[in-house]
Structure formats: C-alpha cells, structure tokens
Amino acid sequence: MSATAKIAAAPGAAPRKETARALGPAALACMGVVFGDIGTSPLYTLNVAAKSASPSGQITPEAVLGIVSLIFWSLIVVISFKYAILIMRADNHGEGGILALLALVSPRRAKQNRWRAAMVVVGLIGATLLYGDGTITPAISVLSAIEGLKIYAPQMEHAVVPLTVVILVGLFLIQRNGTSFIGGLFGPVMLIWFIVAGVLGVVGIVRAPAVLAALNPLAAVTYLWHAGPLAFVVIGGAFLAVTGGEAFYADMGHFGPLPIRVAWFGVALPALTLNYFGQGGLLLTEPGELDSPFYELAPQWSHYPLLVLATVATVIASQSIISGAYSMTQQAISLGFLPRMNVIHTEGREIGQIYVPFVNWALAAGTLTAVIGFGSSDALAGAFGIAVSLLMVITTLMATFVALHWKHNPLVVYTVNGSLLALDLLFFTSTSTKLFDGGWFPLLIAFVIAFLMLTWRKGEEVMDKFRIELRERAQEFLEHIKRDPPYRLPGTAIVLGRMAKGVPLALSHNVNCNRVLHDHVLLVAVTTTETPYVSDEDRVAVTTISEGIERAEVRYGFMEQPNVPEALAAATARGQIANFDAARAVYYTGHETIIPSGLRPGMARWREALFALMHHNAQRPGAYFKIPAAQIMEIGVEFEI
C-alpha cells in the first residue's frame, strides 16, 4: 500500500511539482516514499506464490516460468500502464489519492443524485481500505525482513516475532518527534536497496538464463490454463508484487508525475524485474528453496548486511504508510468525513510533517495485533492482498466516472477502463480465496471506519439542517438589536460558525443572555474546497452586513491545515478587514452538546448515540483552528436530535 506514499503529500506544505525542484533530486526523493511498499515486495511475493503452486514442496519449471511471467506482466500492465500512465492523469489540481478523486467525483456544489451518492460510499470504502491495508503493510514488510534470520540462523527462529514487535513499537514511539531528521535518507537508502536487489537478480539469471523465457506472456497464460482451480490461488500470491501501486497516484502532488515516472521506469521497474527473474532462476536450479528465494540469492558473506538493509528498507516502507495515514486523516477531516482530531505539526518539510496521536496508536494496535496474531509473513499474505485489490477496483471505477465527467470519448473510456476493471476483478477474485485465512482482518477495519465516516457525515447533515432552522437570518438579527439595543463593548468579536449564512447561535445566544455586543463583529465561516490548495488572494472573502458587522468566509483546500488568526491577519493587511487587532480580539465558538432522542428523521437512535459520542470527543474548534486559548469564549448550546 501507500505511505505518505499511499495516501498523499504532507498537508500544510506547498504543492511540489516537478518544476519546483530539479528532476534528479525529486526522482531520488520519491523512491523512499512512493516505492517503499512495492520495492520490498520481492521479500515475500515469489515464495508465497511458489508455495501456493507447489503443495508438495517442489515447484516445477513450468510453474516457475508461469509465476515469474505473471509477476512481470502484472508490473507492466497494472503499475506501468494503469497507474504510471493512466490513473496519474486524473489529478485534482495536481493532487492525487483516493480522497482527491472522491472530491472530483462528488463536489459539494454539484447536484446530488443516486449515482453520485453511491460513488461517495464506494470512495469512502476505498479510503478506509488504506487504513486496513496500513495495519498489514508494516507487519508483513518488517516481519518478512526479519525472517531472514530463519534462513541464516535457524536457531533464532523464535526471536523473529519479538524482534519485529520491538522494531515496530520503536517506530510508532518516534512518530511524535517527527521523522524529518531521517526523511532525507529514505531516497538514497531505497536507491541502494534497488541496486542490491537488481544485482542479486542478475546473479540468479546468470545461474539459469532459461528463466528469461518468462518475458513471454504466453508462459503465464499457458501455466494458468493448465493449473486448474490452483490458478486463482497463484494469481492471489503473485498479486502481492503490485501492492503499493496506489502510492503512484497518492503521492503525485508531493513530487509531480514526471519524477515518479522517471524513477519507476529508470530504476525501480528494472531492479524489480531483475530480482524476480533472478529468484525464478534460483528456483529453476534449486526447486526446493521455497522459504526465501530472495535471501538465498545472496552469497554467504553478505547475509547479515543484507538482512540489515532489508530491515531498514521495510522500516522506510512502514514509515511511509504511517505518514500517509496521518495525511489522509487530515484530508478526511477537512472534507467532512471525520470529526476534528488533534493534528500536531512536527519539524521539517518532508516525511512526518504532521502527527495524529489517535491514528498513530490505532495503527500501532492493529499492526502489532497482526504480527502477534498471524506470526509469519506467509500467514499475513492472505490478509494483505484482498484490501489492495478491492481498492484497485474502486480506483478504476472512480477514474471511469471522472473520465466520463470530463467528457472523454465514452467508447475509449469504457474499452480501456473496462479492460483494466476486468483485470482488477480477476485479482480481487483470486485474493478473495484468502478471505477466511486473514483477508477478513483489513476488510473488517475498513468497513468499521467507513461506517463511522458515513455516520459522521450523515450526522453533520442532520445537524446543519437543525442549525439553519435555529439560526436567525441576518436581517432578523439586525432588526432585533435595533428594537432592543444591547450594550456595546469596545473591541472586536470574531464569531465562528460552520456555515456562511444566518447568524451563528453563539452570537445570538450571547446577545439574548448577556445583553452585550462588541462594536466590531466579524462572523467567520471556515469552508473546505474540493481543490487541494487555495491561493492567498482567494483565502478570505468579506461582505458587509451592516455598520460594524461583517461576514468573512475563510477558504482552505483539503490538503491545508486551517489557521484562522493567520488568515484574518493577512486579510487585514490586504485591507479586506478594518479595525481588527488579532492580539486583542475575542473569539466566540459554540460548545455543542448533542442529545440523541430520535426526534429528528435521518438516523436510527443508536446511530444518533454513536454520532453524539464522536461529536463529544472531537477536538474543540478553537484548538483545531489554531486560536489562542486565552482569546476564546465558548457558548454552550444543546441540540436534541
């Protein structure tokens, strides 16, 4: 799966296109983020597929050539053609990732219909599959690297799981400090990894040049045709070679498409091809070496250095998915699919730019459960592919929807995307054979999170309708204070509300209960656009309601972190807002208490209770919008739904 990689660029940073930095350094940097997962797949892919094809423990030459050919052409069709060439064209103002695609599929201002609503649900499931897959990726990657001990020192087999747990616990513990101090090493380390993997592959090919016959796709077709029902299991194992492909699309905005394509076609693809063919050559000469053909390729003197390098590479892959989970969570919050959470900015401008404590420890719990519960990379392989294959199906469906929305030739869209969808469904069907062997684990995580997201989104829709009903219209409010003038306080009051219409309840409650109103009142609504970033000039739109009362709509892209005081100060400097002293202003926010009672239509009462629990534990608006605690005044409001 992806990492920052899988998911998207670190929020808060300016979008990085290939014009923003030299192509060479950008291509090198993306190796440590985009290719961490797919680059470490040779550790476990071929041995999982080979074991599936040889229940007796001895693999036939036809099976070796068929599996290697299947892996190679999967890399060509799924990764090189589908992701690197086609899917990366469906960008959202330069950004990629499943949530960026979802924003294209279902923009908030578009007319909603049954198809669009269905695509929102499908897209949310796709996004949550990344969380499910994200619990498996660190587990299977690090575990497969440490399992090299079983090959080189069989007496250490009992230490594999404890060592993996120690490494992963350490990785999750350092997240709160940020990882920018090692982020600069990711690219160079992965470059070394690809070079070593390629060299090892050449050694294996030299031992058995006959493996090059796998370059012919007929080797895969012929083997699968004669394999019978076993073919589905083998395809499911070979699919592990393309897990991580979604990172190409997810990190497109961080590096730009050109550096990713250059790094893939120039380094990663050749190295992976050589290594898989080298492992195939080894199995042609030694058909019993199914436990770890990757490690068996290495000469004896390099065993432990290779083990260390593999462990570092898998830690990089794990770090990428953890950082990606933070990034996707921030996007989901911005787009209204999750409640506000504590998002901490760490040092640096690269990997680990933000840290979300709740997500970190939830991922840690899931990952450690997977390591301890499954115990080996072979067992985890069954849990790994099904989430990624379903995500690929969803990505193809959504990309088709976007292509038709952009008025591309329907015949071409249906022909190309239909063919890719058929291949995706084949992979999904094959990985589904492992549903009861562990595939249920990431799917369960994904569907639970998807249900929570849909509950939050539906609950906020119900609440927004309720808020509009209770809010006074601006004209009614003005007539009210004209009939019964409140006491005017000197200074500025900034009143936060969810919508740029009507008068926020926090203001009307304060006037009704305390009988006071500041001389200058600024009604602020923070909105998130379907674009990744908003320019400084378009950040704040100010309209005058009456003398001394203005409304400001503060806009942020879904890749950005809101900072309301900073945005208002910049608008004041541009002359959009008058009489605003950021250091002396008082911010009014509503402290909402939701009482589930089943009085309003839209959700069952038990689901209302779940929404109320999520709302209660959401981060306070003041903290999320970066408002100094000393300047906040909360007005309590109860809603009975």
Tab-separated table of C-alpha atoms in Angstrom, residues 76-228:
chain	number	residue	atom	x	y	z
A	76	ILE	CA	3.808	-3.819	-16.707
A	77	VAL	CA	0.019	-3.667	-17.037
A	78	VAL	CA	-1.144	-2.709	-13.535
A	79	ILE	CA	1.690	-0.463	-12.390
A	80	SER	CA	3.353	0.865	-15.531
A	81	PHE	CA	0.292	1.242	-17.748
A	82	LYS	CA	-2.633	1.695	-15.369
A	83	TYR	CA	-1.076	3.777	-12.600
A	84	ALA	CA	2.054	5.409	-14.040
A	85	ILE	CA	0.435	6.338	-17.358
A	86	LEU	CA	-3.359	6.436	-16.989
A	87	ILE	CA	-4.525	6.957	-13.398
A	88	MET	CA	-1.986	9.710	-12.731
A	89	ARG	CA	-3.775	11.780	-15.370
A	90	ALA	CA	-6.883	12.012	-13.162
A	91	ASP	CA	-5.416	14.641	-10.864
A	92	ASN	CA	-7.270	17.167	-8.737
A	93	HIS	CA	-5.338	20.357	-9.489
A	94	GLY	CA	-2.114	18.344	-9.380
A	95	GLU	CA	-3.028	16.239	-6.331
A	96	GLY	CA	-3.854	12.553	-6.281
A	97	GLY	CA	-5.100	9.958	-3.851
A	98	ILE	CA	-8.463	8.358	-3.247
A	99	LEU	CA	-9.883	11.374	-1.362
A	100	ALA	CA	-8.703	13.783	-4.062
A	101	LEU	CA	-10.501	11.542	-6.554
A	102	LEU	CA	-13.578	11.491	-4.310
A	103	ALA	CA	-13.616	15.311	-4.266
A	104	LEU	CA	-13.687	15.224	-8.080
A	105	VAL	CA	-16.442	12.615	-8.175
A	106	SER	CA	-18.732	14.350	-5.678
A	107	PRO	CA	-18.078	18.097	-5.422
A	108	ARG	CA	-20.221	19.767	-2.779
A	109	ARG	CA	-21.787	22.221	-5.196
A	110	ALA	CA	-22.792	19.537	-7.692
A	111	LYS	CA	-26.349	18.292	-7.882
A	112	GLN	CA	-26.567	15.109	-5.882
A	113	ASN	CA	-28.120	12.009	-7.414
A	114	ARG	CA	-28.248	8.309	-6.705
A	115	TRP	CA	-25.142	7.529	-8.744
A	116	ARG	CA	-23.121	10.291	-7.135
A	117	ALA	CA	-24.230	9.235	-3.656
A	118	ALA	CA	-23.255	5.638	-4.442
A	119	MET	CA	-19.812	6.783	-5.609
A	120	VAL	CA	-19.330	8.682	-2.327
A	121	VAL	CA	-19.954	5.468	-0.401
A	122	VAL	CA	-17.670	3.496	-2.716
A	123	GLY	CA	-14.962	6.158	-2.451
A	124	LEU	CA	-15.156	6.201	1.332
A	125	ILE	CA	-14.767	2.429	1.419
A	126	GLY	CA	-11.729	2.804	-0.829
A	127	ALA	CA	-10.222	5.391	1.505
A	128	THR	CA	-10.779	3.238	4.565
A	129	LEU	CA	-9.220	0.239	2.828
A	130	LEU	CA	-5.973	2.172	3.090
A	131	TYR	CA	-6.310	2.105	6.870
A	132	GLY	CA	-6.958	-1.640	6.813
A	133	ASP	CA	-4.071	-2.210	4.474
A	134	GLY	CA	-1.967	0.180	6.544
A	135	THR	CA	-2.164	-2.136	9.534
A	136	ILE	CA	-0.855	-5.035	7.422
A	137	THR	CA	1.908	-3.303	5.441
A	138	PRO	CA	4.278	-2.574	8.361
A	139	ALA	CA	3.589	-6.020	9.807
A	140	ILE	CA	4.285	-8.075	6.680
A	141	SER	CA	7.171	-5.864	5.493
A	142	VAL	CA	9.217	-5.854	8.697
A	143	LEU	CA	8.311	-9.459	9.519
A	144	SER	CA	9.442	-10.680	6.089
A	145	ALA	CA	12.785	-8.883	6.501
A	146	ILE	CA	13.450	-10.277	9.987
A	147	GLU	CA	12.504	-13.767	8.767
A	148	GLY	CA	15.852	-13.806	7.042
A	149	LEU	CA	17.149	-14.945	10.429
A	150	LYS	CA	15.393	-18.271	9.902
A	151	ILE	CA	17.422	-18.787	6.731
A	152	TYR	CA	20.804	-17.713	8.083
A	153	ALA	CA	20.432	-18.747	11.742
A	154	PRO	CA	17.616	-21.312	12.171
A	155	GLN	CA	18.172	-21.367	15.925
A	156	MET	CA	16.940	-17.731	16.023
A	157	GLU	CA	13.532	-18.542	14.585
A	158	HIS	CA	11.840	-17.993	17.942
A	159	ALA	CA	13.165	-14.405	18.019
A	160	VAL	CA	11.579	-13.282	14.732
A	161	VAL	CA	8.230	-12.107	16.122
A	162	PRO	CA	9.668	-10.429	19.272
A	163	LEU	CA	12.272	-8.563	17.195
A	164	THR	CA	9.578	-7.424	14.761
A	165	VAL	CA	7.423	-6.175	17.640
A	166	VAL	CA	10.359	-4.254	19.148
A	167	ILE	CA	11.170	-2.563	15.828
A	168	LEU	CA	7.549	-1.588	15.172
A	169	VAL	CA	6.984	-0.310	18.720
A	170	GLY	CA	10.096	1.855	18.369
A	171	LEU	CA	8.859	3.141	15.009
A	172	PHE	CA	5.472	4.187	16.417
A	173	LEU	CA	7.096	5.741	19.505
A	174	ILE	CA	9.289	8.122	17.495
A	175	GLN	CA	6.379	9.471	15.456
A	176	ARG	CA	5.545	12.212	17.962
A	177	ASN	CA	9.024	13.700	17.486
A	178	GLY	CA	8.711	13.825	13.720
A	179	THR	CA	10.853	11.891	11.294
A	180	SER	CA	12.229	14.649	9.105
A	181	PHE	CA	15.675	14.020	10.608
A	182	ILE	CA	15.795	10.665	8.785
A	183	GLY	CA	13.476	11.539	5.904
A	184	GLY	CA	16.386	12.737	3.800
A	185	LEU	CA	17.908	9.253	3.951
A	186	PHE	CA	14.850	7.475	2.594
A	187	GLY	CA	15.576	8.050	-1.090
A	188	PRO	CA	19.296	7.148	-1.016
A	189	VAL	CA	18.657	4.035	1.102
A	190	MET	CA	15.951	2.819	-1.273
A	191	LEU	CA	18.236	3.510	-4.235
A	192	ILE	CA	20.855	1.266	-2.621
A	193	TRP	CA	18.134	-1.309	-1.969
A	194	PHE	CA	17.079	-1.348	-5.631
A	195	ILE	CA	20.692	-1.616	-6.799
A	196	VAL	CA	21.353	-4.558	-4.466
A	197	ALA	CA	18.080	-6.241	-5.468
A	198	GLY	CA	18.951	-5.841	-9.142
A	199	VAL	CA	22.485	-7.210	-8.700
A	200	LEU	CA	21.170	-10.230	-6.786
A	201	GLY	CA	18.717	-10.786	-9.622
A	202	VAL	CA	21.479	-10.753	-12.218
A	203	VAL	CA	23.279	-13.454	-10.212
A	204	GLY	CA	20.197	-15.655	-10.330
A	205	ILE	CA	19.610	-15.056	-14.038
A	206	VAL	CA	23.218	-15.998	-14.837
A	207	ARG	CA	22.694	-19.276	-12.966
A	208	ALA	CA	19.660	-20.137	-15.101
A	209	PRO	CA	19.258	-17.984	-18.242
A	210	ALA	CA	16.284	-20.144	-19.217
A	211	VAL	CA	14.194	-18.044	-16.824
A	212	LEU	CA	14.178	-15.268	-19.441
A	213	ALA	CA	11.522	-17.292	-21.262
A	214	ALA	CA	9.137	-15.754	-18.706
A	215	LEU	CA	9.352	-12.486	-20.646
A	216	ASN	CA	6.826	-14.080	-22.988
A	217	PRO	CA	3.308	-13.584	-21.580
A	218	LEU	CA	2.322	-16.949	-23.031
A	219	ALA	CA	4.333	-18.568	-20.226
A	220	ALA	CA	1.861	-17.141	-17.695
A	221	VAL	CA	-1.215	-17.864	-19.821
A	222	THR	CA	-0.168	-21.452	-20.549
A	223	TYR	CA	0.638	-22.244	-16.925
A	224	LEU	CA	-2.580	-20.723	-15.571
A	225	TRP	CA	-4.638	-22.511	-18.219
A	226	HIS	CA	-3.288	-25.904	-17.118
A	227	ALA	CA	-3.215	-25.130	-13.384
A	228	GLY	CA	-6.966	-25.527	-12.940
